[in-house]
């Protein structure tokens, strides 16, 4: 296992794409094994591609692009702007709310952060917000998408860890809302201290608020319909992904009248690019996943972690600390696919609900995308705003601290995560 890990991290360090780093490390295992023929590795790649639950991933990725092309993003921005732009740090607060709203559409933190950097970034800089603060707010608030349905990471976690995706979707709602509120408070305190005042401090009238909400109704309804269609037994998670594509097309053509053939082709092109990247990582991870199981890595890691700790919460905290450190260097999708088979058996063996752990794990590994030195969301936002990484690193600390504190609260108060799944399921 040390050989596989060494090859994987060396390839990542020299800049190889994550899918190739995983694939080559997997092939190294089979080429150096005296027991396992290389043909088994090829079979594992094919097996990973033949999963019905995994169909939810490409469907939801396509849904996000179709909804962005159908005018939903513009309407959500208008609603968020009306709702919170009057507060201290108005545009930064809009970023927080928009992240929560877009979490039910895009399902991807990186895509959401890049979108907000294009829409909100120039306006924030024009209003006098520092580049570091603007980039930090936009990047870290995309963390809200990690748990709100249809989070792609939760689908992958549920698939690899054999955990109910419907329960994960339901469990992510309260943590997502709490993350939104916590980041709003942090943003408010910083903005108040720096005198980042809204251009218009007038509270919106009820008419303005509900008018903006009505314009965004199809986007606001989407996550609600998604969750309850799964709970009601109307669709499986995979089928609801296909239904979401139809929903996005219907909204774009018949409700907003903004979708046309050119926009559909563009959405498909972007979706194919994203899906190809994600699926290649998933396919290559099949070999590593097999190697992890064959070499009994979960049992070995379990022995190390459980050797000196008996309290379940402390065990989970130790795992989360490991995930946070690894998240500084490894992309979240890779971590979910490679580490879920290792850690889920451990937490289950000590009595921790895998749904509870999944929400904590996805929050922490997604947070890695907003942190130096290799955060994907961080690089996307900083490049779009022309912000130096060191300026970003200084400004992002309060937001990262807020996220970590909330994760600890959710760890020690599991009912906040498990209340809705237990109630509904």
PDB file of N, CA and C in Angstrom, residues 380-417:
ATOM      1  N   UNK A 380      -9.751  29.111  -8.703  1.00  0.00           N
ATOM      2  CA  UNK A 380     -10.732  29.591  -9.680  1.00  0.00           C
ATOM      3  C   UNK A 380     -11.147  31.024  -9.371  1.00  0.00           C
ATOM      4  N   UNK A 381     -11.478  31.298  -8.110  1.00  0.00           N
ATOM      5  CA  UNK A 381     -11.940  32.633  -7.720  1.00  0.00           C
ATOM      6  C   UNK A 381     -10.807  33.646  -7.797  1.00  0.00           C
ATOM      7  N   UNK A 382      -9.633  33.288  -7.279  1.00  0.00           N
ATOM      8  CA  UNK A 382      -8.507  34.232  -7.272  1.00  0.00           C
ATOM      9  C   UNK A 382      -8.069  34.588  -8.691  1.00  0.00           C
ATOM     10  N   UNK A 383      -8.110  33.631  -9.601  1.00  0.00           N
ATOM     11  CA  UNK A 383      -7.724  33.938 -10.979  1.00  0.00           C
ATOM     12  C   UNK A 383      -8.730  34.860 -11.636  1.00  0.00           C
ATOM     13  N   UNK A 384     -10.017  34.655 -11.366  1.00  0.00           N
ATOM     14  CA  UNK A 384     -11.053  35.495 -11.968  1.00  0.00           C
ATOM     15  C   UNK A 384     -11.042  36.909 -11.400  1.00  0.00           C
ATOM     16  N   UNK A 385     -10.659  37.055 -10.123  1.00  0.00           N
ATOM     17  CA  UNK A 385     -10.624  38.375  -9.494  1.00  0.00           C
ATOM     18  C   UNK A 385      -9.226  38.988  -9.485  1.00  0.00           C
ATOM     19  N   UNK A 386      -8.262  38.268 -10.070  1.00  0.00           N
ATOM     20  CA  UNK A 386      -6.876  38.744 -10.090  1.00  0.00           C
ATOM     21  C   UNK A 386      -6.380  39.043  -8.673  1.00  0.00           C
ATOM     22  N   UNK A 387      -6.664  38.100  -7.775  1.00  0.00           N
ATOM     23  CA  UNK A 387      -6.305  38.261  -6.361  1.00  0.00           C
ATOM     24  C   UNK A 387      -5.083  37.405  -6.029  1.00  0.00           C
ATOM     25  N   UNK A 388      -4.129  37.974  -5.320  1.00  0.00           N
ATOM     26  CA  UNK A 388      -2.945  37.223  -4.902  1.00  0.00           C
ATOM     27  C   UNK A 388      -3.327  36.165  -3.862  1.00  0.00           C
ATOM     28  N   UNK A 389      -2.678  35.010  -3.938  1.00  0.00           N
ATOM     29  CA  UNK A 389      -2.989  33.921  -3.013  1.00  0.00           C
ATOM     30  C   UNK A 389      -2.673  34.314  -1.574  1.00  0.00           C
ATOM     31  N   UNK A 390      -1.599  35.078  -1.355  1.00  0.00           N
ATOM     32  CA  UNK A 390      -1.270  35.466   0.022  1.00  0.00           C
ATOM     33  C   UNK A 390      -2.305  36.431   0.586  1.00  0.00           C
ATOM     34  N   UNK A 391      -2.872  37.317  -0.258  1.00  0.00           N
ATOM     35  CA  UNK A 391      -3.954  38.192   0.210  1.00  0.00           C
ATOM     36  C   UNK A 391      -5.183  37.366   0.574  1.00  0.00           C
ATOM     37  N   UNK A 392      -5.471  36.386  -0.259  1.00  0.00           N
ATOM     38  CA  UNK A 392      -6.604  35.496   0.010  1.00  0.00           C
ATOM     39  C   UNK A 392      -6.389  34.729   1.322  1.00  0.00           C
ATOM     40  N   UNK A 393      -5.181  34.197   1.494  1.00  0.00           N
ATOM     41  CA  UNK A 393      -4.892  33.372   2.672  1.00  0.00           C
ATOM     42  C   UNK A 393      -5.090  34.147   3.970  1.00  0.00           C
ATOM     43  N   UNK A 394      -4.757  35.439   3.967  1.00  0.00           N
ATOM     44  CA  UNK A 394      -4.932  36.252   5.171  1.00  0.00           C
ATOM     45  C   UNK A 394      -6.417  36.490   5.480  1.00  0.00           C
ATOM     46  N   UNK A 395      -7.188  36.735   4.431  1.00  0.00           N
ATOM     47  CA  UNK A 395      -8.592  37.114   4.617  1.00  0.00           C
ATOM     48  C   UNK A 395      -9.508  35.918   4.864  1.00  0.00           C
ATOM     49  N   UNK A 396      -9.088  34.730   4.460  1.00  0.00           N
ATOM     50  CA  UNK A 396      -9.992  33.583   4.497  1.00  0.00           C
ATOM     51  C   UNK A 396     -10.058  32.923   5.875  1.00  0.00           C
ATOM     52  N   UNK A 397      -9.114  33.239   6.761  1.00  0.00           N
ATOM     53  CA  UNK A 397      -9.030  32.533   8.042  1.00  0.00           C
ATOM     54  C   UNK A 397     -10.308  32.610   8.888  1.00  0.00           C
ATOM     55  N   UNK A 398     -10.958  33.784   9.042  1.00  0.00           N
ATOM     56  CA  UNK A 398     -12.192  33.815   9.845  1.00  0.00           C
ATOM     57  C   UNK A 398     -13.292  32.914   9.278  1.00  0.00           C
ATOM     58  N   UNK A 399     -13.370  32.817   7.963  1.00  0.00           N
ATOM     59  CA  UNK A 399     -14.410  31.996   7.340  1.00  0.00           C
ATOM     60  C   UNK A 399     -14.125  30.502   7.524  1.00  0.00           C
ATOM     61  N   UNK A 400     -12.846  30.138   7.402  1.00  0.00           N
ATOM     62  CA  UNK A 400     -12.482  28.739   7.642  1.00  0.00           C
ATOM     63  C   UNK A 400     -12.731  28.370   9.105  1.00  0.00           C
ATOM     64  N   UNK A 401     -12.391  29.275  10.015  1.00  0.00           N
ATOM     65  CA  UNK A 401     -12.628  29.023  11.441  1.00  0.00           C
ATOM     66  C   UNK A 401     -14.123  28.833  11.714  1.00  0.00           C
ATOM     67  N   UNK A 402     -14.950  29.644  11.084  1.00  0.00           N
ATOM     68  CA  UNK A 402     -16.406  29.515  11.251  1.00  0.00           C
ATOM     69  C   UNK A 402     -16.883  28.143  10.787  1.00  0.00           C
ATOM     70  N   UNK A 403     -16.398  27.709   9.618  1.00  0.00           N
ATOM     71  CA  UNK A 403     -16.807  26.414   9.076  1.00  0.00           C
ATOM     72  C   UNK A 403     -16.371  25.268   9.992  1.00  0.00           C
ATOM     73  N   UNK A 404     -15.147  25.339  10.493  1.00  0.00           N
ATOM     74  CA  UNK A 404     -14.636  24.271  11.365  1.00  0.00           C
ATOM     75  C   UNK A 404     -15.432  24.223  12.671  1.00  0.00           C
ATOM     76  N   UNK A 405     -15.731  25.386  13.244  1.00  0.00           N
ATOM     77  CA  UNK A 405     -16.514  25.422  14.487  1.00  0.00           C
ATOM     78  C   UNK A 405     -17.895  24.805  14.273  1.00  0.00           C
ATOM     79  N   UNK A 406     -18.525  25.108  13.145  1.00  0.00           N
ATOM     80  CA  UNK A 406     -19.850  24.540  12.865  1.00  0.00           C
ATOM     81  C   UNK A 406     -19.770  23.025  12.705  1.00  0.00           C
ATOM     82  N   UNK A 407     -18.715  22.537  12.061  1.00  0.00           N
ATOM     83  CA  UNK A 407     -18.541  21.087  11.926  1.00  0.00           C
ATOM     84  C   UNK A 407     -18.437  20.430  13.296  1.00  0.00           C
ATOM     85  N   UNK A 408     -17.713  21.063  14.223  1.00  0.00           N
ATOM     86  CA  UNK A 408     -17.593  20.516  15.580  1.00  0.00           C
ATOM     87  C   UNK A 408     -18.946  20.521  16.295  1.00  0.00           C
ATOM     88  N   UNK A 409     -19.726  21.574  16.096  1.00  0.00           N
ATOM     89  CA  UNK A 409     -21.070  21.627  16.679  1.00  0.00           C
ATOM     90  C   UNK A 409     -21.925  20.483  16.135  1.00  0.00           C
ATOM     91  N   UNK A 410     -21.857  20.255  14.822  1.00  0.00           N
ATOM     92  CA  UNK A 410     -22.637  19.170  14.211  1.00  0.00           C
ATOM     93  C   UNK A 410     -22.141  17.801  14.677  1.00  0.00           C
ATOM     94  N   UNK A 411     -20.835  17.707  14.951  1.00  0.00           N
ATOM     95  CA  UNK A 411     -20.288  16.437  15.443  1.00  0.00           C
ATOM     96  C   UNK A 411     -20.856  16.092  16.810  1.00  0.00           C
ATOM     97  N   UNK A 412     -20.879  17.064  17.721  1.00  0.00           N
ATOM     98  CA  UNK A 412     -21.309  16.780  19.089  1.00  0.00           C
ATOM     99  C   UNK A 412     -22.824  16.916  19.284  1.00  0.00           C
ATOM    100  N   UNK A 413     -23.523  17.442  18.281  1.00  0.00           N
ATOM    101  CA  UNK A 413     -24.988  17.507  18.318  1.00  0.00           C
ATOM    102  C   UNK A 413     -25.542  16.809  17.077  1.00  0.00           C
ATOM    103  N   UNK A 414     -25.426  15.484  17.016  1.00  0.00           N
ATOM    104  CA  UNK A 414     -25.810  14.749  15.805  1.00  0.00           C
ATOM    105  C   UNK A 414     -27.279  14.893  15.430  1.00  0.00           C
ATOM    106  N   UNK A 415     -28.128  15.218  16.390  1.00  0.00           N
ATOM    107  CA  UNK A 415     -29.550  15.363  16.076  1.00  0.00           C
ATOM    108  C   UNK A 415     -29.811  16.498  15.090  1.00  0.00           C
ATOM    109  N   UNK A 416     -28.921  17.482  15.043  1.00  0.00           N
ATOM    110  CA  UNK A 416     -29.070  18.550  14.062  1.00  0.00           C
ATOM    111  C   UNK A 416     -28.971  18.003  12.639  1.00  0.00           C
ATOM    112  N   UNK A 417     -28.178  16.948  12.472  1.00  0.00           N
ATOM    113  CA  UNK A 417     -28.004  16.323  11.159  1.00  0.00           C
ATOM    114  C   UNK A 417     -29.066  15.260  10.911  1.00  0.00           C
TER     115      UNK A 417
END
